[in-house]
N, CA, C and O of each residue as an XYZ file, in Angstrom:
496
protein
N      -1.402     -0.262     19.681
C      -1.289     -0.599     18.326
C      -2.670     -0.604     17.656
O      -3.570     -1.283     18.150
N      -2.870      0.117     16.566
C      -4.131      0.097     15.876
C      -4.458     -1.235     15.249
O      -3.571     -1.953     14.789
N      -5.715     -1.557     15.233
C      -6.147     -2.733     14.519
C      -6.355     -2.403     13.067
O      -6.168     -1.258     12.656
N      -6.754     -3.423     12.255
C      -6.925     -3.254     10.860
C      -7.916     -2.147     10.486
O      -7.670     -1.310      9.618
N      -9.103     -2.198     11.227
C     -10.117     -1.216     10.923
C      -9.681      0.235     11.220
O     -10.037      1.153     10.482
N      -8.912      0.433     12.301
C      -8.455      1.751     12.626
C      -7.437      2.211     11.597
O      -7.450      3.374     11.193
N      -6.565      1.329     11.172
C      -5.561      1.654     10.093
C      -6.246      2.036      8.821
O      -5.859      2.999      8.159
N      -7.284      1.273      8.468
C      -8.029      1.603      7.198
C      -8.708      2.953      7.349
O      -8.654      3.760      6.421
N      -9.313      3.218      8.419
C      -9.973      4.563      8.625
C      -8.991      5.666      8.622
O      -9.260      6.721      8.048
N      -7.829      5.475      9.251
C      -6.800      6.511      9.192
C      -6.280      6.712      7.756
O      -6.021      7.852      7.369
N      -6.124      5.683      6.984
C      -5.717      5.840      5.594
C      -6.794      6.586      4.772
O      -6.468      7.429      3.936
N      -8.031      6.275      5.012
C      -9.111      6.912      4.284
C      -9.270      8.408      4.649
O      -9.902      9.169      3.917
N      -8.694      8.802      5.775
C      -8.644     10.242      6.224
C      -7.591     11.032      5.419
O      -7.567     12.261      5.497
N      -6.739     10.365      4.662
C      -5.713     11.060      3.873
C      -6.438     11.802      2.770
O      -7.340     11.249      2.140
N      -6.065     13.019      2.534
C      -6.692     13.845      1.490
C      -6.652     13.130      0.123
O      -5.590     12.726     -0.352
N      -7.810     12.992     -0.478
C      -7.876     12.374     -1.807
C      -8.049     10.859     -1.777
O      -8.164     10.249     -2.841
N      -8.071     10.243     -0.638
C      -8.157      8.753     -0.590
C      -9.526      8.292     -1.097
O     -10.579      8.808     -0.723
N      -9.439      7.286     -1.974
C     -10.701      6.712     -2.507
C     -10.780      5.248     -2.149
O     -11.853      4.656     -2.264
N      -9.685      4.631     -1.716
C      -9.764      3.221     -1.320
C      -8.426      2.763     -0.759
O      -7.360      3.231     -1.160
N      -8.521      1.836      0.177
C      -7.348      1.304      0.845
C      -7.531     -0.162      1.112
O      -8.651     -0.613      1.352
N      -6.447     -0.923      1.077
C      -6.525     -2.322      1.420
C      -5.219     -2.727      2.080
O      -4.141     -2.193      1.815
N      -5.387     -3.699      2.950
C      -4.210     -4.352      3.579
C      -4.186     -5.787      2.941
O      -5.154     -6.542      3.034
N      -3.070     -6.108      2.312
C      -3.053     -7.264      1.442
C      -1.950     -8.253      1.853
O      -0.847     -7.837      2.207
N      -2.238     -9.530      1.808
C      -1.279    -10.580      1.944
C      -0.734    -10.932      0.608
O      -1.468    -11.488     -0.209
N       0.517    -10.645      0.324
C       1.070    -10.828     -0.988
C       1.523    -12.293     -1.248
O       1.891    -12.627     -2.375
N       1.499    -13.108     -0.279
C       1.754    -14.531     -0.551
C       0.527    -15.180     -1.201
O       0.648    -16.093     -2.018
N      -0.638    -14.692     -0.823
C      -1.883    -15.323     -1.375
C      -2.559    -14.376     -2.346
O      -3.349    -14.831     -3.173
N      -2.277    -13.036     -2.286
C      -2.972    -12.094     -3.126
C      -4.385    -11.659     -2.583
O      -5.161    -10.977     -3.253
N      -4.636    -12.086     -1.380
C      -5.956    -11.799     -0.762
C      -5.905    -10.572      0.073
O      -4.939    -10.353      0.805
N      -6.960     -9.731     -0.019
C      -7.077     -8.585      0.824
C      -7.515     -9.065      2.206
O      -8.498     -9.796      2.329
N      -6.782     -8.650      3.252
C      -7.173     -8.962      4.646
C      -8.275     -8.024      5.098
O      -9.145     -8.405      5.881
N      -8.234     -6.805      4.606
C      -9.224     -5.768      4.920
C      -9.267     -4.692      3.908
O      -8.218     -4.324      3.379
N     -10.454     -4.136      3.588
C     -10.522     -3.081      2.614
C     -11.498     -2.025      3.154
O     -12.335     -2.305      4.012
N     -11.363     -0.816      2.628
C     -12.258      0.291      2.901
C     -12.185      1.266      1.746
O     -11.087      1.669      1.360
N     -13.320      1.662      1.178
C     -13.296      2.566      0.066
C     -14.659      3.170     -0.224
O     -15.682      2.664      0.239
N     -14.671      4.208     -0.958
C     -15.920      4.917     -1.256
C     -16.145      5.089     -2.751
O     -16.961      5.919     -3.151
N     -15.439      4.325     -3.593
C     -15.548      4.451     -5.014
C     -16.180      3.203     -5.635
O     -15.631      2.105     -5.537
N     -17.346      3.386     -6.277
C     -17.967      2.212     -6.936
C     -17.178      1.698     -8.130
O     -17.419      0.583     -8.593
N     -16.214      2.513     -8.652
C     -15.362      2.127     -9.806
C     -14.104      1.473     -9.419
O     -13.305      1.144    -10.296
N     -13.855      1.250     -8.122
C     -12.590      0.652     -7.671
C     -12.932     -0.607     -6.856
O     -13.388     -0.539     -5.714
N     -12.684     -1.776     -7.512
C     -12.849     -3.091     -6.792
C     -11.550     -3.397     -6.126
O     -10.557     -3.775     -6.748
N     -11.596     -3.215     -4.803
C     -10.353     -3.351     -3.997
C      -9.812     -4.739     -3.968
O      -8.604     -4.928     -3.820
N     -10.687     -5.746     -4.106
C     -10.267     -7.131     -4.129
C      -9.457     -7.445     -5.373
O      -8.434     -8.129     -5.341
N      -9.993     -6.887     -6.514
C      -9.236     -7.046     -7.773
C      -7.947     -6.310     -7.724
O      -6.924     -6.825     -8.176
N      -7.956     -5.064     -7.167
C      -6.719     -4.308     -7.044
C      -5.734     -5.004     -6.173
O      -4.543     -4.987     -6.483
N      -6.168     -5.638     -5.063
C      -5.284     -6.380     -4.121
C      -4.599     -7.509     -4.898
O      -3.383     -7.677     -4.803
N      -5.370     -8.275     -5.659
C      -4.803     -9.392     -6.375
C      -3.819     -8.883     -7.470
O      -2.727     -9.433     -7.616
N      -4.196     -7.868     -8.210
C      -3.338     -7.381     -9.311
C      -2.097     -6.723     -8.772
O      -1.032     -6.885     -9.369
N      -2.162     -6.017     -7.718
C      -1.017     -5.368     -7.166
C      -0.096     -6.320     -6.500
O       1.092     -6.045     -6.338
N      -0.649     -7.476     -6.099
C       0.240     -8.551     -5.544
C       1.275     -8.921     -6.589
O       2.447     -9.112     -6.266
N       0.844     -9.024     -7.851
C       1.774     -9.353     -8.925
C       2.831     -8.260     -9.083
O       3.994     -8.572     -9.337
N       2.464     -7.022     -8.943
C       3.340     -5.908     -9.043
C       4.424     -6.000     -7.912
O       5.613     -5.813     -8.172
N       4.021     -6.266     -6.767
C       4.944     -6.379     -5.586
C       5.887     -7.535     -5.805
O       7.100     -7.392     -5.649
N       5.336     -8.692     -6.169
C       6.171     -9.893     -6.389
C       7.197     -9.649     -7.486
O       8.354    -10.044     -7.342
N       6.798     -9.010     -8.573
C       7.713     -8.741     -9.693
C       8.826     -7.797     -9.265
O       9.993     -8.007     -9.597
N       8.460     -6.763     -8.530
C       9.453     -5.805     -8.108
C      10.433     -6.457     -7.147
O      11.634     -6.200     -7.232
N       9.955     -7.289     -6.237
C      10.865     -7.943     -5.261
C      11.772     -8.834     -5.973
O      12.954     -8.873     -5.632
N      11.311     -9.596     -6.985
C      12.172    -10.489     -7.769
C      13.229     -9.606     -8.500
O      14.414     -9.941     -8.494
N      12.823     -8.549     -9.090
C      13.784     -7.656     -9.797
C      14.789     -7.135     -8.835
O      15.964     -7.069     -9.196
N      14.438     -6.760     -7.647
C      15.383     -6.210     -6.640
C      16.396     -7.276     -6.315
O      17.585     -6.987     -6.183
N      15.946     -8.493     -6.185
C      16.873     -9.589     -5.877
C      17.840     -9.897     -7.023
O      19.018    -10.164     -6.783
N      17.349     -9.862     -8.270
C      18.194    -10.067     -9.448
C      19.218     -9.004     -9.600
O      20.293     -9.256    -10.143
N      18.915     -7.782     -9.125
C      19.804     -6.679     -9.203
C      20.710     -6.578     -7.985
O      21.481     -5.627     -7.855
N      20.615     -7.560     -7.095
C      21.344     -7.559     -5.820
C      21.064     -6.318     -5.012
O      21.942     -5.765     -4.351
N      19.762     -5.873     -5.085
C      19.383     -4.710     -4.254
C      18.396     -5.102     -3.189
O      17.764     -4.240     -2.579
N      18.251     -6.391     -2.953
C      17.351     -6.887     -1.872
C      17.563     -6.278     -0.524
O      16.613     -6.107      0.240
N      18.815     -5.939     -0.208
C      19.104     -5.307      1.107
C      18.560     -3.864      1.166
O      18.416     -3.335      2.268
N      18.260     -3.221      0.062
C      17.737     -1.883      0.096
C      16.336     -1.793      0.722
O      16.033     -0.892      1.504
N      15.506     -2.759      0.346
C      14.125     -2.747      0.816
C      13.266     -1.694      0.019
O      13.754     -0.603     -0.276
N      12.083     -2.013     -0.296
C      11.223     -1.165     -1.033
C      10.387     -0.276     -0.042
O       9.661     -0.801      0.802
N      10.499      0.978     -0.158
C       9.691      1.920      0.629
C       8.275      1.892      0.162
O       7.354      1.583      0.918
N       8.105      2.225     -1.124
C       6.780      2.257     -1.725
C       6.927      2.116     -3.255
O       8.005      2.330     -3.810
N       5.862      1.765     -3.890
C       5.774      1.712     -5.330
C       4.647      2.658     -5.732
O       3.564      2.605     -5.150
N       4.876      3.494     -6.685
C       3.867      4.485     -7.139
C       3.480      4.197     -8.540
O       4.342      4.010     -9.399
N       2.218      4.155     -8.797
C       1.646      4.022    -10.091
C       0.825      5.270    -10.325
O      -0.120      5.537     -9.582
N       1.168      6.040    -11.348
C       0.412      7.241    -11.625
C      -0.503      7.048    -12.854
O      -0.068      6.579    -13.906
N      -1.741      7.414    -12.687
C      -2.703      7.346    -13.785
C      -3.167      8.807    -14.066
O      -2.818      9.712    -13.308
N      -3.926      9.033    -15.117
C      -4.343     10.395    -15.410
C      -5.122     11.036    -14.311
O      -4.978     12.242    -14.109
N      -5.954     10.305    -13.569
C      -6.717     10.849    -12.483
C      -6.448     10.319    -11.109
O      -7.056     10.794    -10.150
N      -5.551      9.337    -10.959
C      -5.326      8.724     -9.705
C      -3.853      8.426     -9.473
O      -3.069      8.254    -10.407
N      -3.505      8.372     -8.177
C      -2.256      7.745     -7.727
C      -2.586      6.446     -7.088
O      -3.570      6.356     -6.353
N      -1.790      5.411     -7.340
C      -1.922      4.136     -6.588
C      -0.587      3.967     -5.881
O       0.474      3.900     -6.501
N      -0.680      3.903     -4.589
C       0.545      3.804     -3.713
C       0.550      2.408     -3.065
O      -0.421      1.999     -2.429
N       1.641      1.708     -3.240
C       1.828      0.353     -2.629
C       2.987      0.424     -1.660
O       4.099      0.820     -2.010
N       2.702      0.033     -0.448
C       3.783      0.102      0.625
C       3.995     -1.283      1.235
O       3.193     -1.710      2.066
N       5.053     -1.995      0.844
C       5.351     -3.294      1.509
C       5.618     -3.009      2.999
O       6.335     -2.076      3.361
N       5.023     -3.833      3.817
C       5.209     -3.680      5.234
C       6.479     -4.372      5.661
O       6.782     -5.466      5.185
N       7.252     -3.729      6.586
C       8.577     -4.209      6.847
C       8.747     -4.786      8.273
O       9.749     -5.453      8.530
N       7.803     -4.552      9.201
C       7.888     -5.021     10.548
C       7.891     -6.552     10.519
O       7.271     -7.182      9.662
N       8.601     -7.116     11.472
C       8.795     -8.580     11.477
C       7.415     -9.307     11.461
O       7.216    -10.311     10.776
N       6.472     -8.727     12.266
C       5.114     -9.373     12.343
C       4.282     -9.143     11.116
O       3.284     -9.835     10.912
N       4.656     -8.196     10.293
C       3.856     -7.822      9.132
C       4.451     -8.212      7.800
O       3.885     -7.879      6.759
N       5.586     -8.912      7.797
C       6.221     -9.321      6.541
C       5.243    -10.113      5.748
O       4.430    -10.855      6.298
N       5.317     -9.958      4.427
C       4.431    -10.688      3.529
C       3.098     -9.902      3.299
O       2.165    -10.429      2.693
N       3.031     -8.662      3.783
C       1.789     -7.855      3.595
C       2.211     -6.483      2.950
O       3.357     -6.043      3.049
N       1.244     -5.874      2.314
C       1.435     -4.487      1.860
C       0.152     -3.691      2.058
O      -0.953     -4.232      2.111
N       0.356     -2.361      2.167
C      -0.742     -1.429      2.247
C      -0.879     -0.923      0.791
O       0.114     -0.642      0.120
N      -2.124     -0.817      0.334
C      -2.476     -0.275     -1.004
C      -3.338      0.911     -0.779
O      -4.308      0.827     -0.026
N      -3.034      2.015     -1.394
C      -3.895      3.233     -1.233
C      -4.091      3.850     -2.629
O      -3.138      4.144     -3.350
N      -5.357      4.026     -2.965
C      -5.712      4.692     -4.220
C      -6.152      6.106     -3.885
O      -6.963      6.300     -2.979
N      -5.636      7.092     -4.593
C      -5.853      8.534     -4.356
C      -6.411      9.216     -5.530
O      -6.010      8.909     -6.653
N      -7.316     10.129     -5.355
C      -7.816     11.047     -6.445
C      -6.692     12.031     -6.617
O      -6.350     12.772     -5.696
N      -6.134     12.036     -7.769
C      -4.886     12.824     -8.074
C      -5.139     14.328     -7.924
O      -4.224     15.063     -7.553
N      -6.363     14.802     -8.204
C      -6.578     16.267     -8.122
C      -6.730     16.742     -6.679
O      -6.590     17.929     -6.385
N      -7.024     15.783     -5.772
C      -7.221     16.200     -4.355
C      -6.104     15.751     -3.440
O      -6.095     16.106     -2.261
N      -5.189     15.003     -3.937
C      -4.159     14.397     -3.104
C      -2.858     15.213     -3.110
O      -2.491     15.863     -4.089
N      -2.182     15.136     -1.943
C      -0.852     15.646     -1.808
C       0.003     14.413     -1.659
O       0.013     13.804     -0.589
N       0.721     14.024     -2.697
C       1.462     12.755     -2.688
C       2.482     12.608     -1.617
O       2.616     11.546     -1.008
N       3.223     13.691     -1.374
C       4.194     13.660     -0.266
C       3.523     13.382      1.103
O       3.979     12.547      1.883
N       2.474     14.083      1.344
C       1.802     13.863      2.650
C       1.149     12.462      2.685
O       1.113     11.847      3.751
N       0.650     11.959      1.594
C       0.042     10.651      1.574
C       1.116      9.571      1.896
O       0.855      8.630      2.646
N       2.304      9.731      1.319
C       3.395      8.812      1.564
C       3.778      8.884      3.049
O       4.010      7.840      3.659
N       3.847     10.007      3.614
C       4.242     10.231      4.992
C       3.235      9.514      5.902
O       3.605      8.712      6.759
N       1.947      9.833      5.685
C       0.852      9.285      6.500
C       0.790      7.757      6.369
O       0.566      7.062      7.360
N       0.987      7.233      5.156
C       0.955      5.746      4.986
C       2.083      5.114      5.714
O       1.921      4.026      6.265
N       3.230      5.750      5.744
C       4.396      5.206      6.507
C       4.049      5.244      8.010
O       4.361      4.295      8.729
N       3.429      6.296      8.482
C       3.092      6.377      9.910
C       2.040      5.277     10.273
O       2.122      4.648     11.328
N       1.088      5.080      9.389
C       0.090      4.023      9.598
C       0.774      2.683      9.666
O       0.493      1.887     10.562
N       1.648      2.425      8.754
C       2.387      1.179      8.754
C       3.245      0.977      9.998
O       3.330     -0.137     10.514
N       3.884      2.044     10.488
C       4.753      1.970     11.663
C       3.899      1.566     12.871
O       4.418      0.903     13.769
N       2.639      1.927     12.931
C       1.811      1.655     14.088
C       0.951      0.363     13.991
O       0.259     -0.007     14.940
N       1.015     -0.297     12.833
C       0.110     -1.411     12.587
C       0.895     -2.749     12.770
O       1.988     -2.959     12.246
N       0.264     -3.584     13.524
C       0.770     -4.994     13.713
C      -0.316     -5.934     13.177
O      -1.496     -5.815     13.508
N       0.126     -6.853     12.353
C      -0.834     -7.853     11.791
C      -0.599     -9.159     12.464
O      -1.277    -10.141     12.161
């Protein structure tokens, strides 16, 4: 099982990746981050995206869709994709992977696939 550092490095190897974080959404704190963009504060992104995850989970419960589970949440910007993947393994509940991608260099389908593979192999 990869550790946090290996998972972050694997995520940064995804085409177009500019930053990645593993976040505890109960506290909003990033457990680990890695990125190469001076314009992306991953700790601020972790805290802000915690609110996105919490709101979506509440909405899923209100709609009686909690059994569905969220695969990922995509936020598209003019120049970036922000991909949020709540972790589903029993040992990783309460955490999510956050990946910021340069939109012009990223293949969104491949990024989603790789992020799922990283999640499948990661134990927190």
